[in-house]
Amino acid sequence: MSTEHPLVVLVGPPGAGKTTVGGLLAERLGVTLRDTDADVEAATGKEVAEIFLTDGEDHFRELEAEAVAAAVATHRGVLALGGGAVMRPATRELLAGLPVVFLDVALADAVHRVGLDAPRPLLAVNPRKQWRTMMETRRPLYTGVARTVVATEGRTPEEVTRAVLTALELTEA
């Protein structure tokens, strides 16, 4: 199952289940999961929330763009992108033609999964309103880079994983 790019790239907002579903997909496909937020944290020694607070969103987005470019170029497994990675045009260009899946999540599910006290810098104040506003901006970007959209509402991570495998016509290892 050799490819020149990641087998699956997961995009979506915070709470969509990118890391959870990504782990299940990687297990089913016999590959590894790579998460660009984790790459940024490993490179800087800081958590994403701390980078936002101390260095600002613009600096974080630079680091994120570098992490995405490196991962797209070298990772051949499942790749989970940070929720805002699609904001940069250069990142969207990198994703063109790749097996990108937008995990579409309902607000109620996202709030439940993320938790109101979780360290999500963009959702710190009035999370429901912030999430709605964020999705108004990002939804067209997520759908624009996606080969397919998988709705997560009312589905378990295992059901979402099966839907991704089916949508991309991938065979389990």
GROMACS .gro file of N, CA and C in nm:
model
  519
    1MET      N    1   0.085  -0.118   0.000
    1MET     CA    2   0.000   0.000   0.000
    1MET      C    3   0.089   0.125   0.000
    2SER      N    4   0.179   0.135  -0.095
    2SER     CA    5   0.273   0.247  -0.102
    2SER      C    6   0.211   0.364  -0.177
    3THR      N    7   0.223   0.483  -0.121
    3THR     CA    8   0.170   0.603  -0.185
    3THR      C    9   0.276   0.712  -0.183
    4GLU      N   10   0.251   0.816  -0.259
    4GLU     CA   11   0.339   0.932  -0.263
    4GLU      C   12   0.289   1.041  -0.170
    5HIS      N   13   0.184   1.014  -0.096
    5HIS     CA   14   0.120   1.112  -0.009
    5HIS      C   15   0.051   1.038   0.105
    6PRO      N   16   0.000   1.114   0.203
    6PRO     CA   17  -0.075   1.045   0.309
    6PRO      C   18  -0.193   0.966   0.252
    7LEU      N   19  -0.225   0.855   0.315
    7LEU     CA   20  -0.340   0.774   0.273
    7LEU      C   21  -0.471   0.847   0.296
    8VAL      N   22  -0.477   0.919   0.408
    8VAL     CA   23  -0.596   0.996   0.447
    8VAL      C   24  -0.548   1.122   0.517
    9VAL      N   25  -0.612   1.235   0.483
    9VAL     CA   26  -0.588   1.360   0.555
    9VAL      C   27  -0.722   1.403   0.613
   10LEU      N   28  -0.727   1.421   0.744
   10LEU     CA   29  -0.850   1.459   0.812
   10LEU      C   30  -0.847   1.608   0.845
   11VAL      N   31  -0.954   1.677   0.808
   11VAL     CA   32  -0.970   1.819   0.842
   11VAL      C   33  -1.106   1.837   0.908
   12GLY      N   34  -1.117   1.944   0.984
   12GLY     CA   35  -1.242   1.975   1.051
   12GLY      C   36  -1.214   2.061   1.173
   13PRO      N   37  -1.320   2.111   1.233
   13PRO     CA   38  -1.305   2.200   1.348
   13PRO      C   39  -1.268   2.124   1.476
   14PRO      N   40  -1.234   2.198   1.581
   14PRO     CA   41  -1.213   2.133   1.710
   14PRO      C   42  -1.338   2.053   1.749
   15GLY      N   43  -1.316   1.932   1.798
   15GLY     CA   44  -1.428   1.849   1.840
   15GLY      C   45  -1.483   1.760   1.732
   16ALA      N   46  -1.426   1.764   1.611
   16ALA     CA   47  -1.476   1.681   1.501
   16ALA      C   48  -1.435   1.535   1.517
   17GLY      N   49  -1.329   1.511   1.594
   17GLY     CA   50  -1.283   1.373   1.614
   17GLY      C   51  -1.166   1.335   1.526
   18LYS      N   52  -1.093   1.433   1.476
   18LYS     CA   53  -0.982   1.404   1.384
   18LYS      C   54  -0.878   1.310   1.446
   19THR      N   55  -0.840   1.336   1.570
   19THR     CA   56  -0.738   1.253   1.634
   19THR      C   57  -0.793   1.116   1.669
   20THR      N   58  -0.914   1.112   1.722
   20THR     CA   59  -0.976   0.984   1.760
   20THR      C   60  -0.998   0.896   1.637
   21VAL      N   61  -1.065   0.952   1.536
   21VAL     CA   62  -1.092   0.876   1.413
   21VAL      C   63  -0.961   0.846   1.341
   22GLY      N   64  -0.869   0.942   1.344
   22GLY     CA   65  -0.739   0.919   1.280
   22GLY      C   66  -0.667   0.799   1.339
   23GLY      N   67  -0.672   0.785   1.471
   23GLY     CA   68  -0.609   0.670   1.536
   23GLY      C   69  -0.674   0.539   1.494
   24LEU      N   70  -0.806   0.539   1.487
   24LEU     CA   71  -0.878   0.418   1.444
   24LEU      C   72  -0.847   0.385   1.298
   25LEU      N   73  -0.845   0.487   1.213
   25LEU     CA   74  -0.812   0.465   1.072
   25LEU      C   75  -0.671   0.408   1.057
   26ALA      N   76  -0.577   0.467   1.128
   26ALA     CA   77  -0.439   0.421   1.119
   26ALA      C   78  -0.429   0.273   1.160
   27GLU      N   79  -0.497   0.240   1.268
   27GLU     CA   80  -0.497   0.102   1.316
   27GLU      C   81  -0.556   0.008   1.209
   28ARG      N   82  -0.669   0.045   1.153
   28ARG     CA   83  -0.736  -0.039   1.052
   28ARG      C   84  -0.655  -0.052   0.923
   29LEU      N   85  -0.579   0.053   0.889
   29LEU     CA   86  -0.502   0.053   0.764
   29LEU      C   87  -0.360   0.002   0.783
   30GLY      N   88  -0.321  -0.022   0.908
   30GLY     CA   89  -0.186  -0.072   0.935
   30GLY      C   90  -0.078   0.032   0.912
   31VAL      N   91  -0.110   0.159   0.940
   31VAL     CA   92  -0.015   0.269   0.924
   31VAL      C   93  -0.012   0.350   1.052
   32THR      N   94   0.063   0.459   1.052
   32THR     CA   95   0.070   0.544   1.170
   32THR      C   96  -0.015   0.670   1.152
   33LEU      N   97  -0.050   0.728   1.265
   33LEU     CA   98  -0.122   0.856   1.268
   33LEU      C   99  -0.021   0.966   1.298
   34ARG      N  100  -0.032   1.073   1.224
   34ARG     CA  101   0.049   1.192   1.253
   34ARG      C  102  -0.046   1.310   1.270
   35ASP      N  103  -0.028   1.387   1.376
   35ASP     CA  104  -0.114   1.500   1.408
   35ASP      C  105  -0.028   1.625   1.404
   36THR      N  106  -0.064   1.722   1.319
   36THR     CA  107   0.022   1.839   1.303
   36THR      C  108   0.026   1.927   1.428
   37ASP      N  109  -0.080   1.929   1.507
   37ASP     CA  110  -0.073   2.003   1.633
   37ASP      C  111   0.034   1.942   1.725
   38ALA      N  112   0.038   1.809   1.729
   38ALA     CA  113   0.140   1.740   1.810
   38ALA      C  114   0.279   1.769   1.755
   39ASP      N  115   0.292   1.778   1.622
   39ASP     CA  116   0.422   1.811   1.562
   39ASP      C  117   0.469   1.950   1.606
   40VAL      N  118   0.377   2.047   1.606
   40VAL     CA  119   0.410   2.183   1.649
   40VAL      C  120   0.451   2.182   1.796
   41GLU      N  121   0.375   2.110   1.878
   41GLU     CA  122   0.407   2.103   2.020
   41GLU      C  123   0.544   2.040   2.043
   42ALA      N  124   0.574   1.934   1.968
   42ALA     CA  125   0.703   1.867   1.983
   42ALA      C  126   0.818   1.958   1.939
   43ALA      N  127   0.797   2.034   1.832
   43ALA     CA  128   0.903   2.121   1.780
   43ALA      C  129   0.930   2.240   1.871
   44THR      N  130   0.827   2.289   1.939
   44THR     CA  131   0.842   2.410   2.021
   44THR      C  132   0.857   2.382   2.169
   45GLY      N  133   0.815   2.264   2.212
   45GLY     CA  134   0.814   2.234   2.354
   45GLY      C  135   0.702   2.305   2.428
   46LYS      N  136   0.605   2.358   2.353
   46LYS     CA  137   0.492   2.429   2.413
   46LYS      C  138   0.362   2.370   2.361
   47GLU      N  139   0.258   2.377   2.444
   47GLU     CA  140   0.126   2.337   2.398
   47GLU      C  141   0.070   2.444   2.305
   48VAL      N  142  -0.019   2.402   2.216
   48VAL     CA  143  -0.079   2.496   2.120
   48VAL      C  144  -0.138   2.617   2.191
   49ALA      N  145  -0.214   2.594   2.298
   49ALA     CA  146  -0.277   2.705   2.369
   49ALA      C  147  -0.173   2.804   2.421
   50GLU      N  148  -0.060   2.752   2.469
   50GLU     CA  149   0.046   2.839   2.519
   50GLU      C  150   0.108   2.922   2.406
   51ILE      N  151   0.126   2.860   2.289
   51ILE     CA  152   0.180   2.934   2.174
   51ILE      C  153   0.086   3.048   2.137
   52PHE      N  154  -0.043   3.020   2.133
   52PHE     CA  155  -0.142   3.124   2.104
   52PHE      C  156  -0.129   3.240   2.201
   53LEU      N  157  -0.122   3.207   2.330
   53LEU     CA  158  -0.121   3.310   2.433
   53LEU      C  159   0.009   3.388   2.439
   54THR      N  160   0.122   3.320   2.424
   54THR     CA  161   0.250   3.388   2.440
   54THR      C  162   0.304   3.446   2.309
   55ASP      N  163   0.280   3.379   2.197
   55ASP     CA  164   0.340   3.421   2.071
   55ASP      C  165   0.238   3.473   1.969
   56GLY      N  166   0.111   3.446   1.993
   56GLY     CA  167   0.006   3.494   1.905
   56GLY      C  168  -0.036   3.394   1.798
   57GLU      N  169  -0.157   3.414   1.747
   57GLU     CA  170  -0.211   3.322   1.647
   57GLU      C  171  -0.130   3.323   1.519
   58ASP      N  172  -0.084   3.439   1.474
   58ASP     CA  173  -0.007   3.445   1.349
   58ASP      C  174   0.118   3.358   1.356
   59HIS      N  175   0.188   3.365   1.469
   59HIS     CA  176   0.308   3.283   1.485
   59HIS      C  177   0.271   3.134   1.484
   60PHE      N  178   0.164   3.100   1.555
   60PHE     CA  179   0.121   2.961   1.556
   60PHE      C  180   0.088   2.915   1.414
   61ARG      N  181   0.016   2.997   1.338
   61ARG     CA  182  -0.024   2.958   1.201
   61ARG      C  183   0.098   2.936   1.112
   62GLU      N  184   0.205   3.013   1.134
   62GLU     CA  185   0.331   2.990   1.059
   62GLU      C  186   0.387   2.853   1.092
   63LEU      N  187   0.396   2.824   1.222
   63LEU     CA  188   0.447   2.694   1.266
   63LEU      C  189   0.360   2.580   1.213
   64GLU      N  190   0.229   2.601   1.217
   64GLU     CA  191   0.134   2.501   1.169
   64GLU      C  192   0.153   2.475   1.019
   65ALA      N  193   0.168   2.582   0.942
   65ALA     CA  194   0.186   2.568   0.797
   65ALA      C  195   0.313   2.488   0.766
   66GLU      N  196   0.419   2.514   0.841
   66GLU     CA  197   0.544   2.440   0.823
   66GLU      C  198   0.524   2.292   0.858
   67ALA      N  199   0.452   2.267   0.966
   67ALA     CA  200   0.426   2.129   1.008
   67ALA      C  201   0.342   2.054   0.905
   68VAL      N  202   0.242   2.120   0.850
   68VAL     CA  203   0.157   2.057   0.749
   68VAL      C  204   0.239   2.026   0.624
   69ALA      N  205   0.319   2.122   0.578
   69ALA     CA  206   0.400   2.101   0.457
   69ALA      C  207   0.495   1.983   0.476
   70ALA      N  208   0.559   1.975   0.592
   70ALA     CA  209   0.651   1.864   0.620
   70ALA      C  210   0.576   1.731   0.624
   71ALA      N  211   0.461   1.730   0.688
   71ALA     CA  212   0.385   1.606   0.701
   71ALA      C  213   0.330   1.559   0.566
   72VAL      N  214   0.279   1.650   0.487
   72VAL     CA  215   0.225   1.612   0.355
   72VAL      C  216   0.337   1.555   0.268
   73ALA      N  217   0.456   1.612   0.280
   73ALA     CA  218   0.569   1.568   0.199
   73ALA      C  219   0.626   1.433   0.241
   74THR      N  220   0.614   1.400   0.370
   74THR     CA  221   0.687   1.282   0.419
   74THR      C  222   0.601   1.171   0.479
   75HIS      N  223   0.479   1.203   0.525
   75HIS     CA  224   0.400   1.102   0.597
   75HIS      C  225   0.312   1.024   0.499
   76ARG      N  226   0.313   0.893   0.513
   76ARG     CA  227   0.237   0.807   0.421
   76ARG      C  228   0.122   0.735   0.490
   77GLY      N  229   0.091   0.775   0.612
   77GLY     CA  230  -0.018   0.713   0.686
   77GLY      C  231  -0.139   0.804   0.692
   78VAL      N  232  -0.198   0.814   0.810
   78VAL     CA  233  -0.314   0.901   0.833
   78VAL      C  234  -0.262   1.031   0.893
   79LEU      N  235  -0.311   1.143   0.841
   79LEU     CA  236  -0.266   1.274   0.885
   79LEU      C  237  -0.386   1.354   0.934
   80ALA      N  238  -0.378   1.399   1.059
   80ALA     CA  239  -0.483   1.483   1.117
   80ALA      C  240  -0.428   1.625   1.126
   81LEU      N  241  -0.499   1.719   1.062
   81LEU     CA  242  -0.455   1.859   1.064
   81LEU      C  243  -0.526   1.935   1.174
   82GLY      N  244  -0.458   2.036   1.226
   82GLY     CA  245  -0.521   2.125   1.322
   82GLY      C  246  -0.641   2.193   1.257
   83GLY      N  247  -0.738   2.229   1.339
   83GLY     CA  248  -0.863   2.284   1.287
   83GLY      C  249  -0.849   2.405   1.197
   84GLY      N  250  -0.747   2.488   1.220
   84GLY     CA  251  -0.732   2.609   1.140
   84GLY      C  252  -0.631   2.599   1.028
   85ALA      N  253  -0.575   2.482   1.007
   85ALA     CA  254  -0.470   2.466   0.905
   85ALA      C  255  -0.517   2.509   0.765
   86VAL      N  256  -0.646   2.490   0.737
   86VAL     CA  257  -0.698   2.523   0.604
   86VAL      C  258  -0.711   2.673   0.580
   87MET      N  259  -0.684   2.754   0.680
   87MET     CA  260  -0.696   2.899   0.666
   87MET      C  261  -0.593   2.956   0.569
   88ARG      N  262  -0.480   2.892   0.557
   88ARG     CA  263  -0.374   2.944   0.469
   88ARG      C  264  -0.390   2.891   0.326
   89PRO      N  265  -0.390   2.982   0.230
   89PRO     CA  266  -0.401   2.940   0.089
   89PRO      C  267  -0.293   2.839   0.049
   90ALA      N  268  -0.170   2.857   0.096
   90ALA     CA  269  -0.062   2.765   0.059
   90ALA      C  270  -0.092   2.623   0.109
   91THR      N  271  -0.152   2.613   0.226
   91THR     CA  272  -0.188   2.481   0.280
   91THR      C  273  -0.299   2.420   0.195
   92ARG      N  274  -0.399   2.501   0.158
   92ARG     CA  275  -0.506   2.448   0.073
   92ARG      C  276  -0.451   2.399  -0.060
   93GLU      N  277  -0.353   2.469  -0.115
   93GLU     CA  278  -0.289   2.425  -0.239
   93GLU      C  279  -0.219   2.291  -0.221
   94LEU      N  280  -0.150   2.274  -0.108
   94LEU     CA  281  -0.082   2.147  -0.078
   94LEU      C  282  -0.179   2.030  -0.072
   95LEU      N  283  -0.301   2.058  -0.027
   95LEU     CA  284  -0.400   1.952  -0.009
   95LEU      C  285  -0.474   1.915  -0.138
   96ALA      N  286  -0.460   1.997  -0.240
   96ALA     CA  287  -0.530   1.972  -0.366
   96ALA      C  288  -0.494   1.834  -0.421
   97GLY      N  289  -0.595   1.757  -0.452
   97GLY     CA  290  -0.574   1.625  -0.510
   97GLY      C  291  -0.545   1.515  -0.410
   98LEU      N  292  -0.532   1.550  -0.282
   98LEU     CA  293  -0.505   1.448  -0.180
   98LEU      C  294  -0.637   1.391  -0.127
   99PRO      N  295  -0.630   1.273  -0.065
   99PRO     CA  296  -0.751   1.211  -0.009
   99PRO      C  297  -0.792   1.277   0.123
  100VAL      N  298  -0.848   1.397   0.110
  100VAL     CA  299  -0.885   1.478   0.227
  100VAL      C  300  -1.031   1.449   0.264
  101VAL      N  301  -1.054   1.428   0.392
  101VAL     CA  302  -1.188   1.404   0.444
  101VAL      C  303  -1.221   1.514   0.544
  102PHE      N  304  -1.332   1.583   0.522
  102PHE     CA  305  -1.382   1.682   0.616
  102PHE      C  306  -1.476   1.611   0.711
  103LEU      N  307  -1.437   1.603   0.839
  103LEU     CA  308  -1.524   1.546   0.942
  103LEU      C  309  -1.615   1.659   0.989
  104ASP      N  310  -1.737   1.655   0.945
  104ASP     CA  311  -1.835   1.760   0.973
  104ASP      C  312  -1.907   1.726   1.103
  105VAL      N  313  -1.901   1.817   1.197
  105VAL     CA  314  -1.956   1.792   1.330
  105VAL      C  315  -2.060   1.898   1.364
  106ALA      N  316  -2.166   1.857   1.430
  106ALA     CA  317  -2.269   1.951   1.475
  106ALA      C  318  -2.218   2.027   1.597
  107LEU      N  319  -2.269   2.148   1.615
  107LEU     CA  320  -2.227   2.232   1.727
  107LEU      C  321  -2.241   2.161   1.861
  108ALA      N  322  -2.355   2.100   1.886
  108ALA     CA  323  -2.377   2.035   2.016
  108ALA      C  324  -2.274   1.926   2.041
  109ASP      N  325  -2.241   1.848   1.939
  109ASP     CA  326  -2.140   1.744   1.954
  109ASP      C  327  -2.002   1.804   1.978
  110ALA      N  328  -1.969   1.909   1.904
  110ALA     CA  329  -1.838   1.972   1.919
  110ALA      C  330  -1.820   2.028   2.059
  111VAL      N  331  -1.921   2.096   2.109
  111VAL     CA  332  -1.913   2.154   2.243
  111VAL      C  333  -1.897   2.044   2.347
  112HIS      N  334  -1.974   1.936   2.330
  112HIS     CA  335  -1.965   1.823   2.423
  112HIS      C  336  -1.825   1.760   2.419
  113ARG      N  337  -1.772   1.740   2.297
  113ARG     CA  338  -1.642   1.674   2.282
  113ARG      C  339  -1.527   1.761   2.328
  114VAL      N  340  -1.532   1.890   2.293
  114VAL     CA  341  -1.423   1.980   2.327
  114VAL      C  342  -1.426   2.012   2.475
  115GLY      N  343  -1.546   2.028   2.529
  115GLY     CA  344  -1.559   2.066   2.669
  115GLY      C  345  -1.539   2.215   2.683
  116LEU      N  346  -1.618   2.274   2.765
  116LEU     CA  347  -1.613   2.420   2.777
  116LEU      C  348  -1.488   2.470   2.847
  117ASP      N  349  -1.418   2.382   2.918
  117ASP     CA  350  -1.300   2.427   2.990
  117ASP      C  351  -1.171   2.377   2.925
  118ALA      N  352  -1.181   2.315   2.810
  118ALA     CA  353  -1.062   2.263   2.743
  118ALA      C  354  -0.977   2.380   2.690
  119PRO      N  355  -0.847   2.359   2.679
  119PRO     CA  356  -0.759   2.467   2.633
  119PRO      C  357  -0.768   2.488   2.482
  120ARG      N  358  -0.875   2.545   2.435
  120ARG     CA  359  -0.894   2.577   2.293
  120ARG      C  360  -0.893   2.729   2.282
  121PRO      N  361  -0.782   2.788   2.241
  121PRO     CA  362  -0.768   2.933   2.247
  121PRO      C  363  -0.876   3.009   2.171
  122LEU      N  364  -0.918   2.959   2.057
  122LEU     CA  365  -1.017   3.033   1.978
  122LEU      C  366  -1.158   3.017   2.032
  123LEU      N  367  -1.177   2.929   2.128
  123LEU     CA  368  -1.311   2.905   2.182
  123LEU      C  369  -1.319   2.943   2.329
  124ALA      N  370  -1.226   3.024   2.376
  124ALA     CA  371  -1.218   3.052   2.519
  124ALA      C  372  -1.334   3.133   2.573
  125VAL      N  373  -1.385   3.229   2.496
  125VAL     CA  374  -1.493   3.315   2.541
  125VAL      C  375  -1.617   3.285   2.457
  126ASN      N  376  -1.729   3.255   2.523
  126ASN     CA  377  -1.853   3.221   2.456
  126ASN      C  378  -1.831   3.115   2.347
  127PRO      N  379  -1.798   2.994   2.388
  127PRO     CA  380  -1.758   2.891   2.292
  127PRO      C  381  -1.861   2.861   2.183
  128ARG      N  382  -1.989   2.862   2.217
  128ARG     CA  383  -2.089   2.830   2.114
  128ARG      C  384  -2.091   2.935   2.004
  129LYS      N  385  -2.091   3.062   2.045
  129LYS     CA  386  -2.092   3.170   1.946
  129LYS      C  387  -1.962   3.169   1.866
  130GLN      N  388  -1.849   3.151   1.932
  130GLN     CA  389  -1.720   3.148   1.864
  130GLN      C  390  -1.714   3.032   1.764
  131TRP      N  391  -1.766   2.917   1.803
  131TRP     CA  392  -1.765   2.800   1.716
  131TRP      C  393  -1.848   2.827   1.591
  132ARG      N  394  -1.968   2.884   1.610
  132ARG     CA  395  -2.054   2.916   1.494
  132ARG      C  396  -1.984   3.012   1.399
  133THR      N  397  -1.925   3.117   1.454
  133THR     CA  398  -1.855   3.216   1.373
  133THR      C  399  -1.737   3.152   1.300
  134MET      N  400  -1.661   3.071   1.372
  134MET     CA  401  -1.547   3.001   1.312
  134MET      C  402  -1.593   2.913   1.196
  135MET      N  403  -1.702   2.841   1.215
  135MET     CA  404  -1.750   2.751   1.110
  135MET      C  405  -1.804   2.827   0.988
  136GLU      N  406  -1.861   2.945   1.008
  136GLU     CA  407  -1.906   3.025   0.894
  136GLU      C  408  -1.788   3.056   0.803
  137THR      N  409  -1.674   3.083   0.862
  137THR     CA  410  -1.552   3.113   0.787
  137THR      C  411  -1.489   2.987   0.729
  138ARG      N  412  -1.480   2.884   0.811
  138ARG     CA  413  -1.403   2.765   0.772
  138ARG      C  414  -1.478   2.662   0.689
  139ARG      N  415  -1.610   2.651   0.706
  139ARG     CA  416  -1.683   2.545   0.634
  139ARG      C  417  -1.653   2.545   0.484
  140PRO      N  418  -1.658   2.661   0.415
  140PRO     CA  419  -1.627   2.658   0.271
  140PRO      C  420  -1.483   2.613   0.243
  141LEU      N  421  -1.392   2.641   0.335
  141LEU     CA  422  -1.253   2.599   0.317
  141LEU      C  423  -1.240   2.448   0.336
  142TYR      N  424  -1.307   2.396   0.440
  142TYR     CA  425  -1.304   2.251   0.462
  142TYR      C  426  -1.364   2.178   0.342
  143THR      N  427  -1.480   2.222   0.297
  143THR     CA  428  -1.544   2.153   0.184
  143THR      C  429  -1.464   2.172   0.056
  144GLY      N  430  -1.396   2.287   0.045
  144GLY     CA  431  -1.317   2.314  -0.074
  144GLY      C  432  -1.197   2.222  -0.090
  145VAL      N  433  -1.136   2.179   0.020
  145VAL     CA  434  -1.019   2.091   0.011
  145VAL      C  435  -1.057   1.943   0.018
  146ALA      N  436  -1.179   1.914   0.057
  146ALA     CA  437  -1.219   1.775   0.083
  146ALA      C  438  -1.258   1.699  -0.043
  147ARG      N  439  -1.211   1.578  -0.050
  147ARG     CA  440  -1.257   1.486  -0.154
  147ARG      C  441  -1.395   1.434  -0.115
  148THR      N  442  -1.416   1.423   0.016
  148THR     CA  443  -1.545   1.376   0.067
  148THR      C  444  -1.571   1.438   0.204
  149VAL      N  445  -1.699   1.447   0.238
  149VAL     CA  446  -1.743   1.498   0.368
  149VAL      C  447  -1.810   1.384   0.442
  150VAL      N  448  -1.770   1.362   0.566
  150VAL     CA  449  -1.832   1.259   0.649
  150VAL      C  450  -1.892   1.328   0.771
  151ALA      N  451  -2.023   1.318   0.783
  151ALA     CA  452  -2.093   1.375   0.898
  151ALA      C  453  -2.070   1.284   1.019
  152THR      N  454  -2.041   1.346   1.132
  152THR     CA  455  -2.014   1.269   1.254
  152THR      C  456  -2.133   1.265   1.348
  153GLU      N  457  -2.232   1.348   1.324
  153GLU     CA  458  -2.346   1.360   1.416
  153GLU      C  459  -2.417   1.225   1.434
  154GLY      N  460  -2.433   1.187   1.561
  154GLY     CA  461  -2.504   1.063   1.593
  154GLY      C  462  -2.426   0.937   1.562
  155ARG      N  463  -2.298   0.950   1.530
  155ARG     CA  464  -2.216   0.834   1.497
  155ARG      C  465  -2.106   0.815   1.599
  156THR      N  466  -2.072   0.690   1.625
  156THR     CA  467  -1.958   0.659   1.711
  156THR      C  468  -1.831   0.679   1.630
  157PRO      N  469  -1.716   0.691   1.696
  157PRO     CA  470  -1.590   0.699   1.622
  157PRO      C  471  -1.571   0.581   1.526
  158GLU      N  472  -1.613   0.463   1.569
  158GLU     CA  473  -1.600   0.345   1.483
  158GLU      C  474  -1.687   0.358   1.358
  159GLU      N  475  -1.808   0.413   1.373
  159GLU     CA  476  -1.896   0.432   1.257
  159GLU      C  477  -1.839   0.537   1.162
  160VAL      N  478  -1.782   0.642   1.218
  160VAL     CA  479  -1.719   0.746   1.134
  160VAL      C  480  -1.600   0.687   1.060
  161THR      N  481  -1.523   0.606   1.129
  161THR     CA  482  -1.407   0.540   1.067
  161THR      C  483  -1.451   0.455   0.949
  162ARG      N  484  -1.555   0.375   0.967
  162ARG     CA  485  -1.606   0.292   0.858
  162ARG      C  486  -1.653   0.378   0.741
  163ALA      N  487  -1.718   0.490   0.773
  163ALA     CA  488  -1.767   0.580   0.668
  163ALA      C  489  -1.651   0.640   0.587
  164VAL      N  490  -1.543   0.674   0.656
  164VAL     CA  491  -1.425   0.728   0.586
  164VAL      C  492  -1.364   0.621   0.496
  165LEU      N  493  -1.346   0.502   0.549
  165LEU     CA  494  -1.290   0.392   0.469
  165LEU      C  495  -1.373   0.367   0.344
  166THR      N  496  -1.505   0.366   0.362
  166THR     CA  497  -1.595   0.343   0.249
  166THR      C  498  -1.588   0.458   0.149
  167ALA      N  499  -1.592   0.580   0.197
  167ALA     CA  500  -1.592   0.697   0.109
  167ALA      C  501  -1.465   0.703   0.024
  168LEU      N  502  -1.351   0.667   0.083
  168LEU     CA  503  -1.225   0.672   0.009
  168LEU      C  504  -1.190   0.538  -0.057
  169GLU      N  505  -1.279   0.441  -0.041
  169GLU     CA  506  -1.260   0.307  -0.099
  169GLU      C  507  -1.126   0.246  -0.056
  170LEU      N  508  -1.099   0.256   0.074
  170LEU     CA  509  -0.976   0.200   0.131
  170LEU      C  510  -1.004   0.063   0.192
  171THR      N  511  -0.908  -0.025   0.180
  171THR     CA  512  -0.919  -0.160   0.232
  171THR      C  513  -0.838  -0.170   0.360
  172GLU      N  514  -0.898  -0.232   0.459
  172GLU     CA  515  -0.828  -0.250   0.587
  172GLU      C  516  -0.711  -0.344   0.570
  173ALA      N  517  -0.607  -0.321   0.653
  173ALA     CA  518  -0.486  -0.404   0.648
  173ALA      C  519  -0.514  -0.544   0.700
   0.00000   0.00000   0.00000
